[in-house]
């Protein structure tokens, strides 16, 4: 049980060091962190049963993905172009 909590704490502390900028990257990182945290909490709450651990991991991963995607910084356009109809569109993004 201590190993699960130690691993969860290590991942949570390392999360701010990751350079995730796009909503997809943030969702994936949030899912990993949420899944590990949810697995640890589910294992504690269920007394170490596999069902509780898996349920906690699934709920944590889903909520982590939603929160991660919602907190992504806005993307800025680095290069503008035109589509087939002459509408101006962004063809390359960069993040601050």
Coordinates of N, CA, C and O in Angstrom, one line a residue:
X1 N 0.8 -1.2 0.0 CA 0.0 0.0 0.0 C 0.9 1.3 0.0 O 0.5 2.2 -0.7
X2 N 2.0 1.2 0.7 CA 2.9 2.4 0.8 C 3.5 2.7 -0.6 O 3.7 3.8 -0.9
X3 N 3.7 1.6 -1.3 CA 4.3 1.8 -2.7 C 3.4 2.5 -3.6 O 3.8 3.4 -4.4
X4 N 2.1 2.2 -3.5 CA 1.1 2.9 -4.4 C 1.1 4.4 -4.0 O 1.1 5.2 -4.9
X5 N 1.0 4.7 -2.7 CA 0.9 6.1 -2.3 C 2.2 6.8 -2.7 O 2.2 8.0 -3.1
X6 N 3.4 6.2 -2.5 CA 4.6 6.8 -2.8 C 4.7 7.1 -4.3 O 5.2 8.2 -4.7
X7 N 4.3 6.2 -5.2 CA 4.3 6.4 -6.6 C 3.4 7.5 -7.0 O 3.7 8.3 -7.8
X8 N 2.2 7.5 -6.4 CA 1.2 8.5 -6.7 C 1.8 9.9 -6.3 O 1.6 10.9 -7.1
X9 N 2.4 10.0 -5.2 CA 2.9 11.3 -4.7 C 4.1 11.7 -5.7 O 4.2 12.9 -6.0
X10 N 4.9 10.8 -6.1 CA 6.0 11.1 -7.0 C 5.5 11.7 -8.4 O 6.0 12.6 -8.9
X11 N 4.4 11.0 -8.9 CA 3.9 11.5 -10.1 C 3.2 12.9 -10.0 O 3.4 13.7 -10.9
X12 N 2.5 13.1 -8.9 CA 1.8 14.3 -8.7 C 2.9 15.5 -8.6 O 2.7 16.6 -9.1
X13 N 4.0 15.2 -7.9 CA 5.0 16.2 -7.7 C 5.7 16.5 -9.0 O 6.2 17.6 -9.2
X14 N 5.8 15.5 -9.9 CA 6.5 15.7 -11.2 C 5.7 16.3 -12.2 O 6.2 16.8 -13.3
X15 N 4.4 16.4 -12.0 CA 3.4 16.9 -13.0 C 3.7 18.3 -13.5 O 3.7 18.5 -14.7
X16 N 4.0 19.2 -12.6 CA 4.3 20.6 -13.1 C 5.5 20.7 -14.0 O 5.7 21.7 -14.7
X17 N 6.4 19.7 -13.9 CA 7.6 19.8 -14.7 C 7.4 19.4 -16.2 O 8.3 19.6 -17.0
X18 N 6.3 18.8 -16.5 CA 6.0 18.4 -17.8 C 5.6 19.6 -18.7 O 4.8 20.4 -18.2
X19 N 6.0 19.6 -19.9 CA 5.7 20.8 -20.8 C 4.6 20.4 -21.7 O 4.8 20.3 -22.9
X20 N 3.4 20.3 -21.2 CA 2.2 19.9 -22.0 C 1.4 21.2 -22.3 O 1.0 21.9 -21.4
X21 N 1.2 21.4 -23.6 CA 0.6 22.7 -24.0 C -0.7 22.4 -24.7 O -1.7 23.2 -24.5
X22 N -0.8 21.5 -25.6 CA -2.0 21.3 -26.4 C -3.1 20.6 -25.5 O -2.8 19.9 -24.6
X23 N -4.4 20.8 -25.9 CA -5.4 20.1 -25.1 C -5.3 18.6 -25.1 O -5.6 18.0 -24.0
X24 N -4.8 18.0 -26.2 CA -4.6 16.6 -26.2 C -3.5 16.1 -25.3 O -3.7 15.1 -24.6
X25 N -2.4 16.8 -25.2 CA -1.3 16.5 -24.3 C -1.7 16.7 -22.9 O -1.4 15.9 -22.0
X26 N -2.5 17.7 -22.6 CA -2.9 18.0 -21.2 C -3.9 16.9 -20.8 O -3.9 16.5 -19.7
X27 N -4.8 16.5 -21.7 CA -5.8 15.5 -21.4 C -5.1 14.1 -21.1 O -5.4 13.4 -20.1
X28 N -4.1 13.8 -21.9 CA -3.3 12.5 -21.6 C -2.6 12.6 -20.3 O -2.6 11.6 -19.6
X29 N -1.9 13.7 -20.1 CA -1.2 13.8 -18.8 C -2.1 13.8 -17.6 O -1.9 13.2 -16.6
X30 N -3.3 14.5 -17.7 CA -4.3 14.5 -16.7 C -4.9 13.1 -16.4 O -5.1 12.7 -15.3
X31 N -5.0 12.3 -17.5 CA -5.6 11.0 -17.4 C -4.6 10.1 -16.6 O -5.0 9.3 -15.8
X32 N -3.3 10.2 -16.9 CA -2.3 9.4 -16.2 C -2.2 9.7 -14.7 O -2.3 8.9 -13.9
X33 N -2.2 11.0 -14.5 CA -2.1 11.5 -13.1 C -3.3 11.1 -12.3 O -3.3 10.6 -11.2
X34 N -4.5 11.4 -12.9 CA -5.8 11.0 -12.3 C -6.0 9.6 -12.1 O -6.5 9.1 -11.1
X35 N -5.5 8.8 -13.1 CA -5.6 7.3 -12.9 C -4.8 6.8 -11.8 O -5.2 5.9 -11.0
X36 N -3.6 7.3 -11.7 CA -2.7 6.8 -10.6 C -3.2 7.2 -9.2 O -3.2 6.5 -8.3
X37 N -3.7 8.5 -9.2 CA -4.2 9.0 -7.9 C -5.5 8.2 -7.5 O -5.7 7.9 -6.4
X38 N -6.4 8.0 -8.5 CA -7.6 7.3 -8.3 C -7.4 5.8 -7.9 O -8.1 5.3 -7.1
X39 N -6.4 5.2 -8.5 CA -6.0 3.8 -8.1 C -5.6 3.8 -6.6 O -5.9 2.9 -5.9
X40 N -4.8 4.8 -6.2 CA -4.3 4.8 -4.8 C -5.5 5.0 -3.9 O -5.6 4.3 -2.9
X41 N -6.3 6.0 -4.2 CA -7.5 6.2 -3.3 C -8.4 5.0 -3.3 O -9.0 4.7 -2.3
X42 N -8.7 4.4 -4.5 CA -9.5 3.3 -4.6 C -9.0 2.1 -3.8 O -9.8 1.4 -3.2
X43 N -7.7 1.9 -3.8 CA -7.1 0.8 -3.1 C -7.2 1.1 -1.6 O -7.5 0.1 -0.8
X44 N -7.0 2.3 -1.2 CA -7.2 2.6 0.3 C -8.6 2.5 0.7 O -8.9 1.9 1.8
X45 N -9.6 2.9 -0.1 CA -11.0 2.9 0.3 C -11.5 1.5 0.3 O -12.4 1.2 1.1
X46 N -11.1 0.6 -0.6 CA -11.6 -0.7 -0.7 C -10.8 -1.8 0.1 O -11.1 -2.9 0.0
X47 N -9.8 -1.3 0.8 CA -9.0 -2.3 1.5 C -8.1 -3.1 0.6 O -7.6 -4.2 1.0
X48 N -7.7 -2.6 -0.6 CA -6.8 -3.3 -1.5 C -7.5 -4.2 -2.4 O -6.8 -5.0 -3.1
X49 N -8.8 -4.2 -2.6 CA -9.4 -5.1 -3.5 C -9.2 -4.6 -5.0 O -9.1 -3.4 -5.2
X50 N -9.2 -5.5 -5.9 CA -8.9 -5.2 -7.3 C -10.0 -4.3 -7.9 O -9.8 -3.4 -8.6
X51 N -11.3 -4.7 -7.5 CA -12.4 -3.9 -8.1 C -12.4 -2.5 -7.7 O -12.6 -1.6 -8.5
X52 N -12.1 -2.2 -6.4 CA -12.1 -0.8 -5.9 C -10.9 -0.1 -6.5 O -11.1 1.1 -6.9
X53 N -9.8 -0.7 -6.7 CA -8.6 -0.1 -7.3 C -8.9 0.3 -8.8 O -8.6 1.4 -9.2
X54 N -9.5 -0.7 -9.5 CA -9.8 -0.4 -10.9 C -10.8 0.7 -11.1 O -10.8 1.5 -12.0
X55 N -11.9 0.6 -10.2 CA -12.9 1.7 -10.3 C -12.3 3.0 -10.0 O -12.6 4.0 -10.7
X56 N -11.5 3.1 -9.0 CA -10.8 4.4 -8.7 C -10.0 4.9 -9.8 O -9.9 6.1 -10.1
X57 N -9.2 4.0 -10.4 CA -8.4 4.3 -11.5 C -9.2 4.8 -12.7 O -8.8 5.8 -13.3
X58 N -10.3 4.2 -13.0 CA -11.1 4.6 -14.1 C -11.8 6.0 -13.9 O -11.7 6.9 -14.8
X59 N -12.3 6.2 -12.7 CA -12.9 7.5 -12.4 C -11.8 8.6 -12.4 O -12.0 9.7 -12.9
X60 N -10.7 8.3 -11.8 CA -9.6 9.3 -11.7 C -9.1 9.6 -13.1 O -8.8 10.8 -13.4
X61 N -8.9 8.6 -14.0 CA -8.4 8.9 -15.3 C -9.4 9.7 -16.1 O -9.0 10.7 -16.8
X62 N -10.7 9.4 -16.0 CA -11.7 10.2 -16.7 C -11.8 11.6 -16.3 O -11.8 12.6 -17.1
X63 N -11.8 11.8 -15.0 CA -11.8 13.2 -14.4 C -10.5 14.0 -14.7 O -10.5 15.2 -15.0
X64 N -9.4 13.3 -14.6 CA -8.1 13.9 -14.9 C -8.0 14.4 -16.4 O -7.5 15.4 -16.7
X65 N -8.6 13.6 -17.3 CA -8.5 13.9 -18.7 C -9.4 15.2 -19.0 O -9.0 16.1 -19.7
X66 N -10.5 15.2 -18.3 CA -11.4 16.4 -18.5 C -10.8 17.6 -18.0 O -10.8 18.7 -18.6
X67 N -10.3 17.6 -16.8 CA -9.6 18.7 -16.1 C -8.4 19.1 -16.9 O -8.1 20.3 -17.1
X68 N -7.6 18.2 -17.4 CA -6.4 18.5 -18.1 C -6.7 19.2 -19.4 O -6.0 20.2 -19.8
X69 N -7.7 18.7 -20.2 CA -8.0 19.4 -21.4 C -8.6 20.8 -21.2 O -8.4 21.7 -22.0
X70 N -9.4 20.9 -20.1 CA -10.0 22.2 -19.8 C -9.0 23.3 -19.4 O -9.3 24.5 -19.6
X71 N -7.9 22.9 -18.9 CA -6.9 23.8 -18.4 C -5.8 24.1 -19.3 O -4.8 24.8 -19.0
X72 N -5.9 23.7 -20.6 CA -4.8 23.9 -21.6 C -4.8 25.4 -21.9 O -5.8 26.0 -22.1
X73 N -3.6 26.0 -22.1 CA -3.5 27.4 -22.5 C -4.0 27.6 -23.9 O -3.9 26.6 -24.7
X74 N -4.5 28.8 -24.2 CA -4.9 29.0 -25.6 C -3.8 28.9 -26.6 O -2.7 29.3 -26.3
X75 N -4.1 28.4 -27.8 CA -3.1 28.3 -28.8 C -3.1 29.6 -29.7 O -4.1 30.1 -29.9
X76 N -1.9 30.0 -30.0 CA -1.8 31.2 -30.9 C -1.3 30.8 -32.3 O -0.6 29.8 -32.4
X77 N -1.7 31.6 -33.2 CA -1.4 31.2 -34.6 C 0.0 31.8 -34.9 O 0.3 32.9 -34.7
X78 N 0.9 30.9 -35.5 CA 2.2 31.3 -35.9 C 2.3 31.6 -37.3 O 3.1 32.4 -37.7
X79 N 1.4 31.0 -38.1 CA 1.5 31.3 -39.6 C 0.1 31.2 -40.2 O -0.6 30.3 -39.9
X80 N -0.3 32.2 -40.9 CA -1.6 32.3 -41.5 C -1.5 31.8 -43.0 O -0.5 32.0 -43.6
X81 N -2.6 31.3 -43.4 CA -2.7 30.8 -44.8 C -4.1 31.0 -45.3 O -5.0 31.6 -44.6
X82 N -4.4 30.6 -46.5 CA -5.7 30.7 -47.1 C -6.2 29.3 -47.6 O -5.4 28.5 -48.1
X83 N -7.5 29.0 -47.4 CA -8.0 27.7 -47.8 C -8.4 27.8 -49.3 O -8.2 28.9 -49.9
X84 N -9.1 26.8 -49.8 CA -9.5 26.7 -51.2 C -10.5 27.8 -51.5 O -10.5 28.3 -52.7
X85 N -11.3 28.3 -50.6 CA -12.3 29.3 -50.8 C -11.8 30.7 -50.6 O -12.5 31.7 -50.7
X86 N -10.5 30.9 -50.2 CA -10.0 32.2 -49.9 C -10.2 32.7 -48.5 O -9.9 33.9 -48.2
X87 N -10.6 31.8 -47.6 CA -10.8 32.2 -46.2 C -9.4 32.1 -45.5 O -8.7 31.2 -45.7
X88 N -9.2 33.1 -44.7 CA -7.9 33.1 -43.9 C -8.0 32.1 -42.8 O -8.9 32.1 -42.0
X89 N -7.0 31.2 -42.7 CA -7.0 30.2 -41.7 C -5.6 30.1 -41.1 O -4.6 30.4 -41.7
X90 N -5.5 29.6 -39.9 CA -4.2 29.4 -39.2 C -3.7 28.0 -39.7 O -4.4 27.0 -39.6
X91 N -2.5 28.0 -40.1 CA -1.9 26.7 -40.6 C -0.8 26.2 -39.7 O -0.3 25.1 -39.8
X92 N -0.4 27.0 -38.7 CA 0.6 26.5 -37.7 C 0.4 27.3 -36.4 O 0.2 28.5 -36.4
X93 N 0.5 26.5 -35.3 CA 0.2 27.0 -34.0 C 1.5 27.1 -33.2 O 2.4 26.3 -33.4
X94 N 1.6 28.0 -32.2 CA 2.6 27.9 -31.2 C 1.9 28.3 -29.9 O 0.9 28.9 -29.8
X95 N 2.6 28.0 -28.8 CA 2.0 28.3 -27.4 C 3.0 29.2 -26.7 O 4.2 29.1 -26.9
X96 N 2.5 30.0 -25.8 CA 3.3 30.8 -24.9 C 3.7 30.0 -23.7 O 3.0 29.3 -23.2

